């Protein structure tokens, strides 16, 4: 069973194949209306369930559109409206869903839910974000970097802000794609140690630098994300803002990076908190290319899962 659960759990050659396939599918769609099906219909006759236990714009729409472009059909389900949200076990839900659909994408809270779904499903399961990681996003981000700047291997990526789920997938990708990653943020919001150690063990240079201005020196890519994630308690909002204010990505910080550095944010952004509008809309920013590439990257991920 080819589940797509995390970048560190997927073979580097398979990951590279997905990036290549995503770029080829994007090129093949050049100039076509968004609703027009692809020439190639590898998901014809297939049904994909998209389960959301958290809000989503990009993941929901890009998966739904991607399946349709490839000739398949979707069921977009809210976890809260399923028996899953009312006490049915994940294992039973996985077994039942597997009788109806060919592929399951789930966005949930605890990673354990995703893993239990994958363990008991008899169809592939894709991680559409958990509290711990967001692999589909970083596949799109690697694709976006390489479209603009060529191979990401050996490049310097700097993450400024909260050491959260999106950072974790960057750390996974650093190990698998061979780029170097610097985390800059307050110690209290450091990423889990295991993500850093694992990437280091795979040969990536992983650094923690508390001073954001030092951290971004020589950066090829500067990345940030919301200061308060969907799984964080709202009561932590004010404290997090106070801790993270110094890590805002603004024009002064971007000026310390390489002149041709890119800026990324997975979105949704809280403009003028984690990044200024000047940076979001400025010459370094590729945030809307990242959003578009979710579509192409996930089409490649689904094809890989289904072997089509
Ligand atoms: N970046 C991302 O996953 O966005 P959504 O929460 O809108 O899906
Ligand atoms: N870190 C954010 C990412 C949203 C796409 C969250 O988990 O809310």
Short mmCIF file of C-alpha atoms and ligand atoms in Angstrom, two decimals:
data_model
loop_
_atom_site.label_atom_id
_atom_site.label_comp_id
_atom_site.label_asym_id
_atom_site.label_seq_id
_atom_site.Cartn_x
_atom_site.Cartn_y
_atom_site.Cartn_z
CA UNK A 1 0.00 0.00 0.00
CA UNK A 2 1.51 3.32 -1.05
CA UNK A 3 0.35 5.78 1.60
CA UNK A 4 1.70 9.33 1.47
CA UNK A 5 2.04 10.03 5.18
CA UNK A 6 5.22 12.09 5.41
CA UNK A 7 8.15 13.17 3.27
CA UNK A 8 10.64 11.32 5.51
CA UNK A 9 8.65 8.10 5.10
CA UNK A 10 8.71 8.27 1.29
CA UNK A 11 11.62 7.09 -0.82
CA UNK A 12 13.70 10.02 -2.22
CA UNK A 13 13.52 8.62 -5.77
CA UNK A 14 9.72 8.45 -5.49
CA UNK A 15 9.63 12.03 -4.20
CA UNK A 16 11.78 13.19 -7.12
CA UNK A 17 9.51 11.30 -9.53
CA UNK A 18 6.47 13.11 -8.07
CA UNK A 19 8.09 16.55 -8.51
CA UNK A 20 8.98 15.70 -12.12
CA UNK A 21 5.46 14.38 -12.81
CA UNK A 22 3.90 17.47 -11.21
CA UNK A 23 5.97 19.76 -13.42
CA UNK A 24 5.10 17.77 -16.53
CA UNK A 25 1.38 17.87 -15.71
CA UNK A 26 1.57 21.61 -15.04
CA UNK A 27 3.27 22.21 -18.40
CA UNK A 28 0.71 20.04 -20.17
CA UNK A 29 -2.07 22.24 -18.81
CA UNK A 30 -0.48 25.46 -20.04
CA UNK A 31 -3.16 27.81 -21.35
CA UNK A 32 -6.04 25.40 -20.75
CA UNK A 33 -9.13 26.61 -18.86
CA UNK A 34 -8.94 25.49 -15.23
CA UNK A 35 -12.08 23.36 -15.44
CA UNK A 36 -11.00 21.50 -18.57
CA UNK A 37 -10.00 17.87 -17.94
CA UNK A 38 -6.42 16.77 -18.63
CA UNK A 39 -5.81 14.85 -21.87
CA UNK A 40 -4.64 12.04 -19.66
CA UNK A 41 -7.47 10.69 -17.39
CA UNK A 42 -5.63 8.35 -14.98
CA UNK A 43 -8.30 8.66 -12.26
CA UNK A 44 -11.23 7.83 -14.53
CA UNK A 45 -13.69 5.69 -12.59
CA UNK A 46 -11.93 6.39 -9.25
CA UNK A 47 -13.55 7.91 -6.16
CA UNK A 48 -11.48 9.97 -3.72
CA UNK A 49 -12.67 10.87 -0.18
CA UNK A 50 -11.39 14.16 1.22
CA UNK A 51 -11.96 14.26 5.00
CA UNK A 52 -11.51 17.52 6.90
CA UNK A 53 -11.47 17.81 10.67
CA UNK A 54 -10.03 21.34 10.39
CA UNK A 55 -10.80 24.27 8.07
CA UNK A 56 -9.13 24.47 4.66
CA UNK A 57 -9.22 26.49 1.45
CA UNK A 58 -6.19 25.39 -0.56
CA UNK A 59 -6.09 21.71 0.39
CA UNK A 60 -9.82 21.26 -0.12
CA UNK A 61 -10.04 23.03 -3.47
CA UNK A 62 -6.75 21.84 -4.95
CA UNK A 63 -7.41 18.17 -4.17
CA UNK A 64 -10.98 18.41 -5.44
CA UNK A 65 -9.99 20.16 -8.67
CA UNK A 66 -6.97 17.89 -9.14
CA UNK A 67 -9.04 14.71 -8.95
CA UNK A 68 -11.59 16.12 -11.42
CA UNK A 69 -8.90 17.22 -13.87
CA UNK A 70 -7.63 13.63 -13.86
CA UNK A 71 -11.11 12.23 -14.53
CA UNK A 72 -11.95 11.04 -11.00
CA UNK A 73 -14.71 11.99 -8.59
CA UNK A 74 -14.58 13.30 -5.03
CA UNK A 75 -16.51 13.19 -1.78
CA UNK A 76 -15.62 16.15 0.44
CA UNK A 77 -16.48 15.19 4.01
CA UNK A 78 -16.40 17.06 7.28
CA UNK A 79 -15.12 14.86 10.10
CA UNK A 80 -17.61 16.47 12.48
CA UNK A 81 -20.53 15.32 10.30
CA UNK A 82 -19.27 11.72 10.10
CA UNK A 83 -19.74 9.10 12.83
CA UNK A 84 -15.99 9.55 13.27
CA UNK A 85 -16.80 12.78 15.09
CA UNK A 86 -19.31 10.95 17.30
CA UNK A 87 -17.35 8.06 18.71
CA UNK A 88 -16.88 5.56 15.84
CA UNK A 89 -13.28 4.38 15.86
CA UNK A 90 -10.78 5.48 13.25
CA UNK A 91 -10.07 1.83 12.46
CA UNK A 92 -13.72 1.05 11.72
CA UNK A 93 -14.07 4.25 9.70
CA UNK A 94 -10.99 3.28 7.66
CA UNK A 95 -12.35 -0.22 6.97
CA UNK A 96 -15.75 1.10 5.91
CA UNK A 97 -14.41 3.93 3.75
CA UNK A 98 -12.09 1.47 1.99
CA UNK A 99 -15.14 -0.44 0.74
CA UNK A 100 -16.48 2.67 -1.01
CA UNK A 101 -13.53 4.74 -2.24
CA UNK A 102 -10.17 4.24 -3.94
CA UNK A 103 -8.16 6.85 -2.01
CA UNK A 104 -8.53 8.77 1.26
CA UNK A 105 -7.05 12.18 2.04
CA UNK A 106 -7.44 13.29 5.65
CA UNK A 107 -6.71 16.55 7.48
CA UNK A 108 -6.87 15.95 11.20
CA UNK A 109 -5.48 16.97 14.59
CA UNK A 110 -3.49 14.13 16.14
CA UNK A 111 -0.97 12.30 13.97
CA UNK A 112 -2.19 9.09 15.63
CA UNK A 113 -5.51 9.46 13.79
CA UNK A 114 -3.73 9.58 10.41
CA UNK A 115 -1.55 6.59 11.31
CA UNK A 116 -4.51 4.53 12.52
CA UNK A 117 -6.41 5.39 9.34
CA UNK A 118 -3.45 4.21 7.25
CA UNK A 119 -3.01 1.05 9.31
CA UNK A 120 -6.59 -0.09 8.82
CA UNK A 121 -7.44 1.28 5.36
CA UNK A 122 -7.08 -1.06 2.42
CA UNK A 123 -6.72 1.92 0.06
CA UNK A 124 -3.94 4.56 0.08
CA UNK A 125 -4.14 7.37 2.64
CA UNK A 126 -2.70 10.87 2.13
CA UNK A 127 -1.78 13.27 4.95
CA UNK A 128 -3.56 16.59 4.30
CA UNK A 129 -2.04 18.11 7.49
CA UNK A 130 -1.86 17.03 11.11
CA UNK A 131 -0.67 18.91 14.18
CA UNK A 132 2.78 17.46 13.41
CA UNK A 133 3.34 17.77 9.67
CA UNK A 134 2.09 19.01 6.28
CA UNK A 135 3.90 17.03 3.57
CA UNK A 136 1.71 17.98 0.57
CA UNK A 137 2.56 21.63 1.20
CA UNK A 138 6.30 21.08 1.17
CA UNK A 139 6.15 18.99 -2.01
CA UNK A 140 4.53 22.03 -3.63
CA UNK A 141 7.17 24.28 -2.06
CA UNK A 142 10.09 22.20 -3.35
CA UNK A 143 8.47 22.22 -6.80
CA UNK A 144 8.03 26.01 -6.60
CA UNK A 145 11.63 26.63 -5.54
CA UNK A 146 12.98 24.47 -8.35
CA UNK A 147 10.75 26.13 -10.98
CA UNK A 148 12.25 29.47 -10.07
CA UNK A 149 15.82 28.64 -9.07
CA UNK A 150 16.72 25.10 -10.21
CA UNK A 151 17.74 22.21 -7.93
CA UNK A 152 17.11 22.81 -4.22
CA UNK A 153 19.92 20.43 -3.16
CA UNK A 154 22.66 22.32 -1.32
CA UNK A 155 20.60 25.53 -1.00
CA UNK A 156 20.09 27.42 2.26
CA UNK A 157 16.49 27.56 3.50
CA UNK A 158 15.72 29.71 6.55
CA UNK A 159 12.55 29.31 8.59
CA UNK A 160 11.63 32.27 10.78
CA UNK A 161 8.93 31.88 13.44
CA UNK A 162 7.16 28.96 15.09
CA UNK A 163 8.75 25.51 14.83
CA UNK A 164 5.42 24.01 13.78
CA UNK A 165 3.97 21.29 11.54
CA UNK A 166 4.95 23.04 8.30
CA UNK A 167 8.52 23.47 9.57
CA UNK A 168 8.58 19.75 10.40
CA UNK A 169 7.86 18.84 6.79
CA UNK A 170 10.62 21.24 5.68
CA UNK A 171 12.98 19.35 7.99
CA UNK A 172 11.83 16.04 6.48
CA UNK A 173 12.40 17.50 3.01
CA UNK A 174 15.87 18.80 3.93
CA UNK A 175 16.91 15.22 4.64
CA UNK A 176 15.30 13.77 1.52
CA UNK A 177 16.11 16.50 -1.03
CA UNK A 178 19.50 17.45 0.47
CA UNK A 179 19.12 21.14 1.31
CA UNK A 180 20.31 22.98 4.40
CA UNK A 181 17.83 24.39 6.88
CA UNK A 182 18.17 27.07 9.55
CA UNK A 183 15.50 27.60 12.18
CA UNK A 184 15.24 31.01 13.77
CA UNK A 185 12.68 31.57 16.51
CA UNK A 186 12.37 31.68 20.29
CA UNK A 187 13.58 28.63 22.20
CA UNK A 188 10.11 27.99 23.63
CA UNK A 189 8.80 27.42 20.09
CA UNK A 190 11.67 25.24 18.89
CA UNK A 191 10.76 22.35 16.62
CA UNK A 192 10.79 18.81 17.99
CA UNK A 193 14.37 17.62 18.27
CA UNK A 194 13.66 14.39 16.37
CA UNK A 195 12.93 16.29 13.13
CA UNK A 196 16.32 18.02 13.27
CA UNK A 197 18.30 14.94 14.28
CA UNK A 198 16.78 12.85 11.52
CA UNK A 199 17.55 15.41 8.81
CA UNK A 200 21.12 15.73 10.14
CA UNK A 201 21.52 11.96 10.06
CA UNK A 202 20.62 12.10 6.35
CA UNK A 203 23.40 14.64 5.75
CA UNK A 204 21.49 17.94 5.80
CA UNK A 205 23.09 20.86 7.63
CA UNK A 206 20.52 21.90 10.24
CA UNK A 207 21.14 25.01 12.33
CA UNK A 208 19.34 26.89 15.08
CA UNK A 209 20.16 30.62 15.23
CA UNK A 210 18.23 32.84 17.64
CA UNK A 211 19.09 36.08 15.83
CA UNK A 212 16.88 36.28 12.71
CA UNK A 213 19.17 38.79 10.99
CA UNK A 214 22.17 36.46 11.38
CA UNK A 215 20.05 33.46 10.38
CA UNK A 216 19.00 34.83 6.98
CA UNK A 217 22.52 35.76 5.83
CA UNK A 218 23.09 33.97 2.53
CA UNK A 219 19.60 32.47 2.43
CA UNK A 220 18.25 31.23 -0.92
CA UNK A 221 14.77 30.90 0.54
CA UNK A 222 13.10 32.52 3.55
CA UNK A 223 9.93 30.88 4.88
CA UNK A 224 7.43 31.65 7.59
CA UNK A 225 3.95 30.58 8.67
CA UNK A 226 1.19 31.72 10.97
CA UNK A 227 2.19 32.34 14.59
CA UNK A 228 -0.88 30.50 15.88
CA UNK A 229 -1.76 27.23 14.16
CA UNK A 230 -5.22 25.68 14.01
CA UNK A 231 -4.36 23.23 16.79
CA UNK A 232 -2.90 25.91 19.11
CA UNK A 233 -5.15 27.19 21.89
CA UNK A 234 -6.42 30.71 21.18
CA UNK A 235 -5.43 31.55 24.78
CA UNK A 236 -1.79 31.32 23.64
CA UNK A 237 -2.29 33.98 20.95
CA UNK A 238 -1.06 37.04 22.80
CA UNK A 239 1.96 35.27 24.30
CA UNK A 240 2.96 33.85 20.92
CA UNK A 241 2.65 37.24 19.25
CA UNK A 242 4.91 38.75 21.89
CA UNK A 243 7.46 35.95 21.51
CA UNK A 244 7.45 36.00 17.71
CA UNK A 245 7.23 39.70 16.89
CA UNK A 246 11.01 39.91 16.43
CA UNK A 247 10.83 37.10 13.84
CA UNK A 248 8.50 38.91 11.45
CA UNK A 249 9.65 38.63 7.83
CA UNK A 250 9.83 42.23 6.64
CA UNK A 251 11.82 44.10 4.01
CA UNK A 252 14.70 44.71 6.44
CA UNK A 253 15.01 40.97 7.12
CA UNK A 254 14.72 39.99 3.44
CA UNK A 255 17.49 42.51 2.64
CA UNK A 256 19.91 40.33 4.68
CA UNK A 257 19.22 37.27 2.50
CA UNK A 258 20.73 36.71 -0.96
CA UNK A 259 19.55 39.37 -3.45
CA UNK A 260 17.65 36.72 -5.42
CA UNK A 261 16.23 34.94 -2.36
CA UNK A 262 12.66 33.69 -2.60
CA UNK A 263 10.02 34.20 0.09
CA UNK A 264 7.43 31.51 0.86
CA UNK A 265 4.38 31.21 3.11
CA UNK A 266 1.99 28.25 2.84
CA UNK A 267 -1.00 30.58 3.49
CA UNK A 268 -3.36 31.53 5.01
CA UNK A 269 -1.27 34.52 6.10
CA UNK A 270 -1.93 37.05 8.80
CA UNK A 271 -0.57 40.03 6.94
CA UNK A 272 1.68 42.32 8.93
CA UNK A 273 2.05 39.74 11.71
CA UNK A 274 4.40 36.97 10.55
CA UNK A 275 5.16 38.73 7.24
CA UNK A 276 4.52 42.23 6.01
CA UNK A 277 2.35 42.89 2.98
CA UNK A 278 5.42 44.54 1.47
CA UNK A 279 7.17 41.15 1.49
CA UNK A 280 4.06 39.08 0.67
CA UNK A 281 3.43 41.17 -2.44
CA UNK A 282 7.07 42.04 -3.13
CA UNK A 283 9.59 40.81 -5.71
CA UNK A 284 10.89 37.88 -3.60
CA UNK A 285 7.46 36.40 -2.95
CA UNK A 286 6.21 33.24 -4.66
CA UNK A 287 3.33 32.58 -2.28
CA UNK A 288 0.67 32.26 -4.99
CA UNK A 289 2.87 29.95 -7.08
CA UNK A 290 3.10 27.75 -3.98
CA UNK A 291 -0.68 27.75 -3.71
CA UNK A 292 -1.07 26.85 -7.40
CA UNK A 293 1.53 24.12 -7.17
CA UNK A 294 -0.46 22.36 -4.45
CA UNK A 295 -2.74 21.32 -7.31
CA UNK A 296 0.00 19.92 -9.54
CA UNK A 297 2.06 18.32 -6.74
CA UNK A 298 -0.97 16.58 -5.22
CA UNK A 299 -2.03 15.23 -8.61
CA UNK A 300 1.40 13.60 -8.79
CA UNK A 301 1.09 12.32 -5.21
CA UNK A 302 -2.31 10.74 -5.96
CA UNK A 303 -0.99 9.10 -9.14
CA UNK A 304 1.93 7.67 -7.20
CA UNK A 305 -0.38 6.33 -4.47
CA UNK A 306 -2.64 4.66 -7.00
CA UNK A 307 0.17 3.59 -9.34
CA UNK A 308 -1.54 5.20 -12.33
N1 LIG B 1 -1.69 25.86 3.04
C1 LIG B 1 -2.82 25.18 3.31
O1 LIG B 1 -2.81 23.98 3.58
O2 LIG B 1 -3.95 25.92 3.23
P1 LIG B 1 -5.41 25.49 3.66
O3 LIG B 1 -5.44 25.43 5.18
O4 LIG B 1 -6.31 26.58 3.13
O5 LIG B 1 -5.72 24.14 3.08
N1 LIG B 2 0.64 25.81 10.67
C1 LIG B 2 -0.66 26.03 10.09
C2 LIG B 2 -0.67 25.63 8.66
C3 LIG B 2 -1.97 25.89 7.94
C4 LIG B 2 -1.97 25.43 6.50
C5 LIG B 2 -1.71 25.30 10.88
O1 LIG B 2 -1.50 24.12 11.22
O2 LIG B 2 -2.74 25.90 11.19
#
